[in-house]
PDB file of C-alpha atoms in Angstrom:
ATOM      1  CA  MET K  78     -61.443 -14.591  40.138  1.00  0.00           C
ATOM      2  CA  ALA K  79     -65.101 -13.691  40.857  1.00  0.00           C
ATOM      3  CA  VAL K  80     -68.473 -14.975  41.743  1.00  0.00           C
ATOM      4  CA  LYS K  81     -71.947 -13.937  41.628  1.00  0.00           C
ATOM      5  CA  ASP K  82     -72.912 -11.922  44.731  1.00  0.00           C
ATOM      6  CA  SER K  83     -76.984 -11.825  45.478  1.00  0.00           C
ATOM      7  CA  ASP K  84     -76.274  -8.672  47.811  1.00  0.00           C
ATOM      8  CA  ILE K  85     -78.628  -6.168  46.414  1.00  0.00           C
ATOM      9  CA  ASN K  86     -76.294  -3.334  48.093  1.00  0.00           C
ATOM     10  CA  ASN K  87     -73.180  -4.591  45.660  1.00  0.00           C
ATOM     11  CA  PRO K  88     -73.978  -2.403  42.579  1.00  0.00           C
ATOM     12  CA  THR K  89     -71.387  -4.410  41.042  1.00  0.00           C
ATOM     13  CA  GLY K  90     -73.282  -7.870  41.136  1.00  0.00           C
ATOM     14  CA  ILE K  91     -69.898  -9.703  41.658  1.00  0.00           C
ATOM     15  CA  GLN K  92     -67.793 -10.658  44.499  1.00  0.00           C
ATOM     16  CA  LEU K  93     -63.929 -10.577  43.775  1.00  0.00           C
ATOM     17  CA  LEU K  94     -61.918 -13.312  45.346  1.00  0.00           C
ATOM     18  CA  LEU K  95     -58.967 -11.903  44.964  1.00  0.00           C
ATOM     19  CA  LEU K  96     -58.791  -8.557  46.865  1.00  0.00           C
ATOM     20  CA  ASP K  97     -55.495  -7.101  46.052  1.00  0.00           C
ATOM     21  CA  TYR K  98     -56.422  -7.152  42.279  1.00  0.00           C
ATOM     22  CA  PRO K  99     -55.927  -3.448  41.282  1.00  0.00           C
ATOM     23  CA  TYR K 100     -57.560  -3.635  37.735  1.00  0.00           C
ATOM     24  CA  ALA K 101     -60.700  -5.475  38.956  1.00  0.00           C
ATOM     25  CA  THR K 102     -60.982  -3.168  41.785  1.00  0.00           C
ATOM     26  CA  ASP K 103     -60.890   0.130  39.858  1.00  0.00           C
ATOM     27  CA  GLY K 104     -62.209  -0.968  36.892  1.00  0.00           C
ATOM     28  CA  LEU K 105     -65.578  -2.284  38.747  1.00  0.00           C
ATOM     29  CA  GLU K 106     -65.738   1.292  40.498  1.00  0.00           C
ATOM     30  CA  ILE K 107     -65.828   2.996  37.165  1.00  0.00           C
ATOM     31  CA  TRP K 108     -67.753   0.331  35.412  1.00  0.00           C
ATOM     32  CA  VAL K 109     -70.707   0.790  38.116  1.00  0.00           C
ATOM     33  CA  VAL K 110     -70.721   5.283  37.518  1.00  0.00           C
ATOM     34  CA  ILE K 111     -70.453   4.617  33.943  1.00  0.00           C
ATOM     35  CA  LYS K 112     -73.648   2.192  33.832  1.00  0.00           C
ATOM     36  CA  GLU K 113     -75.485   4.743  36.537  1.00  0.00           C
ATOM     37  CA  TRP K 114     -75.087   7.539  34.267  1.00  0.00           C
ATOM     38  CA  VAL K 115     -75.941   5.613  30.949  1.00  0.00           C
ATOM     39  CA  LYS K 116     -79.208   4.257  33.079  1.00  0.00           C
ATOM     40  CA  ASP K 117     -80.122   8.089  33.948  1.00  0.00           C
ATOM     41  CA  PHE K 118     -79.561   9.450  30.612  1.00  0.00           C
ATOM     42  CA  CYS K 119     -81.307   6.694  28.992  1.00  0.00           C
ATOM     43  CA  SER K 120     -84.478   6.863  31.373  1.00  0.00           C
ATOM     44  CA  PHE K 121     -84.978  10.468  30.628  1.00  0.00           C
ATOM     45  CA  PHE K 122     -85.193  10.041  26.771  1.00  0.00           C
ATOM     46  CA  TYR K 123     -86.923   6.384  27.084  1.00  0.00           C
ATOM     47  CA  LYS K 124     -89.931   6.469  29.111  1.00  0.00           C
ATOM     48  CA  ASP K 125     -90.582   2.897  28.573  1.00  0.00           C
ATOM     49  CA  ASN K 126     -89.898  -0.131  26.622  1.00  0.00           C
ATOM     50  CA  GLU K 127     -92.294   0.533  23.757  1.00  0.00           C
ATOM     51  CA  ALA K 128     -90.339   3.830  22.904  1.00  0.00           C
ATOM     52  CA  ILE K 129     -86.669   1.821  22.597  1.00  0.00           C
ATOM     53  CA  GLU K 130     -88.783  -0.734  20.476  1.00  0.00           C
ATOM     54  CA  GLY K 131     -90.256   2.154  18.241  1.00  0.00           C
ATOM     55  CA  ASP K 132     -87.129   4.209  17.989  1.00  0.00           C
ATOM     56  CA  VAL K 133     -86.384   3.347  14.518  1.00  0.00           C
ATOM     57  CA  GLU K 134     -82.474   4.918  14.118  1.00  0.00           C
ATOM     58  CA  LEU K 135     -81.784   3.185  17.505  1.00  0.00           C
ATOM     59  CA  GLN K 136     -82.818   0.069  16.402  1.00  0.00           C
ATOM     60  CA  ALA K 137     -81.154   0.520  12.566  1.00  0.00           C
ATOM     61  CA  TRP K 138     -77.785   1.227  14.264  1.00  0.00           C
ATOM     62  CA  TRP K 139     -78.041  -1.674  16.721  1.00  0.00           C
ATOM     63  CA  SER K 140     -78.806  -3.945  13.490  1.00  0.00           C
ATOM     64  CA  GLU K 141     -75.777  -2.595  11.947  1.00  0.00           C
ATOM     65  CA  ILE K 142     -73.361  -3.287  14.482  1.00  0.00           C
ATOM     66  CA  ARG K 143     -74.615  -6.650  14.468  1.00  0.00           C
ATOM     67  CA  THR K 144     -74.863  -7.369  10.705  1.00  0.00           C
ATOM     68  CA  ASN K 145     -72.488  -5.166   9.404  1.00  0.00           C
ATOM     69  CA  GLY K 146     -69.682  -4.608  12.076  1.00  0.00           C
ATOM     70  CA  HIS K 147     -70.083  -8.318  13.198  1.00  0.00           C
ATOM     71  CA  GLY K 148     -71.246 -10.398  10.235  1.00  0.00           C
ATOM     72  CA  ASP K 149     -69.690 -13.301  11.135  1.00  0.00           C
ATOM     73  CA  LYS K 150     -70.956 -13.418  14.823  1.00  0.00           C
ATOM     74  CA  HIS K 151     -74.617 -11.954  14.065  1.00  0.00           C
ATOM     75  CA  ASN K 152     -76.633 -15.007  14.640  1.00  0.00           C
ATOM     76  CA  ASP K 153     -74.752 -16.003  18.096  1.00  0.00           C
ATOM     77  CA  THR K 154     -77.607 -15.842  21.235  1.00  0.00           C
ATOM     78  CA  TRP K 155     -75.465 -13.132  23.415  1.00  0.00           C
ATOM     79  CA  TRP K 156     -76.531 -10.289  21.751  1.00  0.00           C
ATOM     80  CA  TYR K 157     -79.149  -7.973  23.607  1.00  0.00           C
ATOM     81  CA  GLN K 158     -82.115  -7.357  22.443  1.00  0.00           C
ATOM     82  CA  LEU K 159     -83.139  -3.946  22.337  1.00  0.00           C
ATOM     83  CA  THR K 160     -86.415  -4.278  23.529  1.00  0.00           C
ATOM     84  CA  THR K 161     -86.368  -3.126  27.088  1.00  0.00           C
ATOM     85  CA  LEU K 162     -84.482  -0.479  29.105  1.00  0.00           C
ATOM     86  CA  SER K 163     -82.193  -2.667  30.930  1.00  0.00           C
ATOM     87  CA  ASN K 164     -80.638  -4.150  27.810  1.00  0.00           C
ATOM     88  CA  LEU K 165     -79.903  -0.858  26.157  1.00  0.00           C
ATOM     89  CA  VAL K 166     -78.346   0.308  29.478  1.00  0.00           C
ATOM     90  CA  GLU K 167     -76.122  -3.072  29.166  1.00  0.00           C
ATOM     91  CA  ALA K 168     -75.366  -2.673  25.445  1.00  0.00           C
ATOM     92  CA  LEU K 169     -74.218   1.197  25.926  1.00  0.00           C
ATOM     93  CA  THR K 170     -72.073   0.251  29.166  1.00  0.00           C
ATOM     94  CA  THR K 171     -70.193  -2.215  27.433  1.00  0.00           C
ATOM     95  CA  LEU K 172     -69.895  -0.205  24.475  1.00  0.00           C
ATOM     96  CA  ILE K 173     -68.312   2.595  26.701  1.00  0.00           C
ATOM     97  CA  TRP K 174     -66.019   0.576  28.972  1.00  0.00           C
ATOM     98  CA  ILE K 175     -64.634  -0.986  25.848  1.00  0.00           C
ATOM     99  CA  ALA K 176     -63.680   2.452  24.222  1.00  0.00           C
ATOM    100  CA  SER K 177     -63.015   4.246  27.526  1.00  0.00           C
ATOM    101  CA  ALA K 178     -61.568   2.268  30.642  1.00  0.00           C
ATOM    102  CA  LYS K 179     -60.912  -1.151  29.312  1.00  0.00           C
ATOM    103  CA  HIS K 180     -58.573   0.379  26.092  1.00  0.00           C
ATOM    104  CA  ALA K 181     -57.017   2.764  28.625  1.00  0.00           C
ATOM    105  CA  SER K 182     -55.923   0.105  30.712  1.00  0.00           C
ATOM    106  CA  LEU K 183     -54.331  -2.231  27.891  1.00  0.00           C
ATOM    107  CA  ASN K 184     -52.842   1.001  25.805  1.00  0.00           C
ATOM    108  CA  TYR K 185     -51.372   3.500  28.116  1.00  0.00           C
ATOM    109  CA  GLY K 186     -48.863   0.811  30.241  1.00  0.00           C
ATOM    110  CA  GLN K 187     -46.846  -0.242  26.863  1.00  0.00           C
ATOM    111  CA  HIS K 188     -44.431   2.250  26.917  1.00  0.00           C
ATOM    112  CA  ALA K 189     -43.870   0.993  31.067  1.00  0.00           C
ATOM    113  CA  TYR K 190     -43.253  -2.760  29.611  1.00  0.00           C
ATOM    114  CA  ASN K 191     -42.544  -2.358  25.881  1.00  0.00           C
ATOM    115  CA  GLY K 192     -40.663   1.020  25.824  1.00  0.00           C
ATOM    116  CA  TYR K 193     -37.536  -1.003  26.719  1.00  0.00           C
ATOM    117  CA  PRO K 194     -36.867  -3.242  23.931  1.00  0.00           C
ATOM    118  CA  PRO K 195     -34.730  -5.955  25.441  1.00  0.00           C
ATOM    119  CA  ASN K 196     -37.418  -6.058  28.065  1.00  0.00           C
ATOM    120  CA  ARG K 197     -40.092  -7.539  25.495  1.00  0.00           C
ATOM    121  CA  PRO K 198     -38.899  -7.533  21.689  1.00  0.00           C
ATOM    122  CA  THR K 199     -41.111  -7.531  19.039  1.00  0.00           C
ATOM    123  CA  LEU K 200     -39.492 -10.372  17.875  1.00  0.00           C
ATOM    124  CA  CYS K 201     -36.470 -13.466  18.108  1.00  0.00           C
ATOM    125  CA  ARG K 202     -33.867 -13.913  15.567  1.00  0.00           C
ATOM    126  CA  LYS K 203     -33.318 -17.363  17.080  1.00  0.00           C
ATOM    127  CA  PHE K 204     -35.091 -20.133  18.494  1.00  0.00           C
ATOM    128  CA  VAL K 205     -34.402 -20.815  22.200  1.00  0.00           C
ATOM    129  CA  PRO K 206     -31.743 -23.601  22.383  1.00  0.00           C
ATOM    130  CA  LEU K 207     -32.635 -27.221  22.901  1.00  0.00           C
ATOM    131  CA  GLU K 208     -30.469 -28.948  25.488  1.00  0.00           C
ATOM    132  CA  GLY K 209     -27.680 -31.343  23.592  1.00  0.00           C
ATOM    133  CA  ARG K 210     -27.517 -28.679  20.799  1.00  0.00           C
ATOM    134  CA  VAL K 211     -24.345 -26.570  19.842  1.00  0.00           C
ATOM    135  CA  GLU K 212     -26.042 -23.295  20.670  1.00  0.00           C
ATOM    136  CA  PHE K 213     -27.047 -24.417  23.838  1.00  0.00           C
ATOM    137  CA  GLY K 214     -23.906 -24.875  25.212  1.00  0.00           C
ATOM    138  CA  GLU K 215     -22.942 -21.297  23.758  1.00  0.00           C
ATOM    139  CA  PHE K 216     -26.062 -20.107  25.661  1.00  0.00           C
ATOM    140  CA  LEU K 217     -24.707 -21.655  29.043  1.00  0.00           C
ATOM    141  CA  LYS K 218     -21.342 -20.020  27.930  1.00  0.00           C
ATOM    142  CA  ASP K 219     -22.539 -16.628  27.704  1.00  0.00           C
ATOM    143  CA  PRO K 220     -26.326 -16.128  28.428  1.00  0.00           C
ATOM    144  CA  ASP K 221     -26.096 -12.412  27.894  1.00  0.00           C
ATOM    145  CA  LYS K 222     -24.492 -12.332  24.437  1.00  0.00           C
ATOM    146  CA  PHE K 223     -26.779 -15.119  23.601  1.00  0.00           C
ATOM    147  CA  PHE K 224     -29.738 -13.113  24.322  1.00  0.00           C
ATOM    148  CA  LEU K 225     -28.733 -10.103  22.528  1.00  0.00           C
ATOM    149  CA  GLY K 226     -27.856 -11.984  19.225  1.00  0.00           C
ATOM    150  CA  MET K 227     -31.408 -12.947  19.319  1.00  0.00           C
ATOM    151  CA  LEU K 228     -32.995  -9.440  19.514  1.00  0.00           C
ATOM    152  CA  PRO K 229     -33.773  -8.034  15.966  1.00  0.00           C
ATOM    153  CA  ASN K 230     -31.673  -5.332  14.717  1.00  0.00           C
ATOM    154  CA  ARG K 231     -31.245  -1.380  15.680  1.00  0.00           C
ATOM    155  CA  PHE K 232     -33.555  -0.161  12.907  1.00  0.00           C
ATOM    156  CA  GLU K 233     -36.258  -2.944  13.513  1.00  0.00           C
ATOM    157  CA  MET K 234     -35.741  -2.076  17.487  1.00  0.00           C
ATOM    158  CA  SER K 235     -36.138   1.625  16.518  1.00  0.00           C
ATOM    159  CA  LEU K 236     -39.433   1.393  14.764  1.00  0.00           C
ATOM    160  CA  ALA K 237     -40.986  -0.549  18.002  1.00  0.00           C
ATOM    161  CA  VAL K 238     -39.612   2.080  20.237  1.00  0.00           C
ATOM    162  CA  ALA K 239     -41.403   4.487  18.015  1.00  0.00           C
ATOM    163  CA  LEU K 240     -44.720   2.581  17.838  1.00  0.00           C
ATOM    164  CA  VAL K 241     -44.852   2.120  21.132  1.00  0.00           C
ATOM    165  CA  ASP K 242     -44.187   6.152  22.166  1.00  0.00           C
ATOM    166  CA  VAL K 243     -46.690   6.974  19.685  1.00  0.00           C
ATOM    167  CA  LEU K 244     -49.619   4.602  21.440  1.00  0.00           C
ATOM    168  CA  SER K 245     -48.850   5.335  24.819  1.00  0.00           C
ATOM    169  CA  ARG K 246     -49.168   9.312  24.466  1.00  0.00           C
ATOM    170  CA  HIS K 247     -51.962  10.874  25.111  1.00  0.00           C
ATOM    171  CA  THR K 248     -52.418  14.076  23.130  1.00  0.00           C
ATOM    172  CA  SER K 249     -52.438  17.950  24.450  1.00  0.00           C
ATOM    173  CA  ASP K 250     -56.389  18.263  23.810  1.00  0.00           C
ATOM    174  CA  GLU K 251     -57.210  14.548  25.192  1.00  0.00           C
ATOM    175  CA  VAL K 252     -60.643  14.531  26.432  1.00  0.00           C
ATOM    176  CA  TYR K 253     -61.165  12.470  29.531  1.00  0.00           C
ATOM    177  CA  LEU K 254     -64.010  10.254  31.050  1.00  0.00           C
ATOM    178  CA  GLY K 255     -66.392  12.890  32.774  1.00  0.00           C
ATOM    179  CA  CYS K 256     -64.954  15.732  30.937  1.00  0.00           C
ATOM    180  CA  GLN K 257     -66.823  17.557  27.928  1.00  0.00           C
ATOM    181  CA  GLN K 258     -64.992  19.391  25.116  1.00  0.00           C
ATOM    182  CA  SER K 259     -67.944  21.524  23.757  1.00  0.00           C
ATOM    183  CA  PRO K 260     -69.610  22.845  27.128  1.00  0.00           C
ATOM    184  CA  GLY K 261     -73.171  23.161  24.972  1.00  0.00           C
ATOM    185  CA  TRP K 262     -73.311  19.788  24.218  1.00  0.00           C
ATOM    186  CA  ILE K 263     -76.960  19.462  25.452  1.00  0.00           C
ATOM    187  CA  ASP K 264     -79.104  21.998  26.650  1.00  0.00           C
ATOM    188  CA  ASN K 265     -81.285  20.100  29.084  1.00  0.00           C
ATOM    189  CA  GLU K 266     -80.131  21.371  32.560  1.00  0.00           C
ATOM    190  CA  VAL K 267     -81.363  17.802  34.343  1.00  0.00           C
ATOM    191  CA  ILE K 268     -78.831  16.310  32.214  1.00  0.00           C
ATOM    192  CA  GLN K 269     -76.289  18.608  32.351  1.00  0.00           C
ATOM    193  CA  ASN K 270     -76.803  18.544  36.162  1.00  0.00           C
ATOM    194  CA  ARG K 271     -76.474  14.951  36.390  1.00  0.00           C
ATOM    195  CA  PHE K 272     -73.560  14.458  34.037  1.00  0.00           C
ATOM    196  CA  ALA K 273     -71.539  17.339  36.700  1.00  0.00           C
ATOM    197  CA  GLU K 274     -72.348  14.373  39.031  1.00  0.00           C
ATOM    198  CA  PHE K 275     -71.017  11.857  37.121  1.00  0.00           C
ATOM    199  CA  LYS K 276     -67.762  13.913  36.812  1.00  0.00           C
ATOM    200  CA  GLN K 277     -67.892  14.182  40.478  1.00  0.00           C
ATOM    201  CA  GLU K 278     -68.012  10.455  41.082  1.00  0.00           C
ATOM    202  CA  ILE K 279     -65.055   9.792  38.814  1.00  0.00           C
ATOM    203  CA  LYS K 280     -63.113  12.531  40.871  1.00  0.00           C
ATOM    204  CA  GLU K 281     -63.738  10.440  44.065  1.00  0.00           C
ATOM    205  CA  ILE K 282     -62.809   7.298  42.479  1.00  0.00           C
ATOM    206  CA  GLN K 283     -59.365   9.037  41.448  1.00  0.00           C
ATOM    207  CA  SER K 284     -58.986   9.846  45.353  1.00  0.00           C
ATOM    208  CA  ARG K 285     -59.771   5.996  46.175  1.00  0.00           C
ATOM    209  CA  ILE K 286     -57.463   4.686  43.823  1.00  0.00           C
ATOM    210  CA  MET K 287     -54.554   7.001  45.078  1.00  0.00           C
ATOM    211  CA  GLN K 288     -55.588   5.861  48.627  1.00  0.00           C
ATOM    212  CA  ARG K 289     -55.477   2.087  47.584  1.00  0.00           C
ATOM    213  CA  ASN K 290     -51.903   2.579  45.911  1.00  0.00           C
ATOM    214  CA  ARG K 291     -50.662   4.030  49.329  1.00  0.00           C
ATOM    215  CA  ASP K 292     -51.827   1.057  50.882  1.00  0.00           C
ATOM    216  CA  LEU K 293     -48.926  -1.089  51.979  1.00  0.00           C
ATOM    217  CA  LYS K 294     -50.693  -4.310  52.620  1.00  0.00           C
ATOM    218  CA  LEU K 295     -52.034  -3.835  48.809  1.00  0.00           C
ATOM    219  CA  LYS K 296     -48.517  -5.424  47.409  1.00  0.00           C
ATOM    220  CA  ASN K 297     -49.901  -5.768  43.876  1.00  0.00           C
ATOM    221  CA  ARG K 298     -50.568  -1.861  43.610  1.00  0.00           C
ATOM    222  CA  ARG K 299     -47.118  -1.216  42.954  1.00  0.00           C
ATOM    223  CA  GLY K 300     -45.535  -4.857  42.423  1.00  0.00           C
ATOM    224  CA  PRO K 301     -41.778  -5.775  42.357  1.00  0.00           C
ATOM    225  CA  ALA K 302     -40.789  -2.757  40.509  1.00  0.00           C
ATOM    226  CA  ASN K 303     -42.694  -0.256  42.991  1.00  0.00           C
ATOM    227  CA  ILE K 304     -44.600   1.532  40.197  1.00  0.00           C
ATOM    228  CA  GLU K 305     -48.079   2.697  41.323  1.00  0.00           C
ATOM    229  CA  TYR K 306     -51.193   1.213  39.444  1.00  0.00           C
ATOM    230  CA  THR K 307     -52.537   4.141  37.438  1.00  0.00           C
ATOM    231  CA  LEU K 308     -54.101   2.843  34.033  1.00  0.00           C
ATOM    232  CA  LEU K 309     -57.553   2.949  35.567  1.00  0.00           C
ATOM    233  CA  TYR K 310     -56.685   6.517  37.065  1.00  0.00           C
ATOM    234  CA  PRO K 311     -59.379   8.873  35.007  1.00  0.00           C
ATOM    235  CA  ASP K 312     -57.248  12.300  35.458  1.00  0.00           C
ATOM    236  CA  THR K 313     -60.457  14.236  34.995  1.00  0.00           C
ATOM    237  CA  SER K 314     -58.388  17.120  34.543  1.00  0.00           C
ATOM    238  CA  SER K 315     -57.944  18.002  30.605  1.00  0.00           C
ATOM    239  CA  SER K 316     -55.279  20.308  30.812  1.00  0.00           C
ATOM    240  CA  ALA K 317     -52.312  20.003  28.438  1.00  0.00           C
ATOM    241  CA  SER K 318     -50.065  19.225  31.664  1.00  0.00           C
ATOM    242  CA  THR K 319     -51.515  15.863  31.864  1.00  0.00           C
ATOM    243  CA  SER K 320     -50.217  15.170  27.687  1.00  0.00           C
ATOM    244  CA  GLY K 321     -47.654  12.930  26.757  1.00  0.00           C
ATOM    245  CA  ILE K 322     -46.779   9.452  28.547  1.00  0.00           C
ATOM    246  CA  THR K 323     -48.202   9.689  31.872  1.00  0.00           C
ATOM    247  CA  GLY K 324     -49.360   6.076  32.214  1.00  0.00           C
ATOM    248  CA  ARG K 325     -52.694   7.283  33.644  1.00  0.00           C
ATOM    249  CA  GLY K 326     -56.053   8.960  32.507  1.00  0.00           C
ATOM    250  CA  ILE K 327     -59.078   7.314  30.267  1.00  0.00           C
ATOM    251  CA  PRO K 328     -59.976   9.079  27.476  1.00  0.00           C
ATOM    252  CA  ASN K 329     -63.695   9.365  26.133  1.00  0.00           C
ATOM    253  CA  SER K 330     -63.133   7.175  23.061  1.00  0.00           C
ATOM    254  CA  ILE K 331     -60.260   5.512  21.378  1.00  0.00           C
ATOM    255  CA  SER K 332     -58.175   7.852  19.090  1.00  0.00           C
ATOM    256  CA  ILE K 333     -55.191   6.924  16.970  1.00  0.00           C
TER     257      ILE K 333
END
């Protein structure tokens, strides 16, 4: 889907082989601005690599993630060693990405795909019929009737719909990427100004996403169902009007 790009003017470091790929196109833009924000934030507090290595709390936090959170993987060689600023930035960017944009892209589209149970039932009560069997004849005679007979009962289907509804719904007090619930979260003016820039960058990405969705040449932005791809539309507005099942919005973190 992508290859490495040595162009220093390309902040992503990769080149997409498929240009009409909404998740990758939108996601890479969001990844870049998150990484730049993290880099500027960390650079303000850590002036050199020695400061990172000497931060006892930071090192203990990272050790706990590896040894307690992922005990079965703690010896793997792919873990970042928190000995340099670049490694710290990569680790934090990855964590923030997984808990925000990646989760949003997977979670908030569930209702559109799973909200109608026959479209994607949670289970089937019969196997797909094999040719030559009696069931195969029944299938050929009335495929719709056979399919409905494979579906779970009404109670199980209702539970599945309720679960998808809850998982796909934004709360009325959702805090989206680039927003904060507590204005006084930090009293440093430099950091506050940089965070304001980060929010503006997120807003600009929103505008570009909607521009791409209006581009008729990008067929995958809407697909056969003619539904806009907005799963990575950040939605920096934190007003109650954006709550519910919207199919858009990137919260700051995962909350259930």
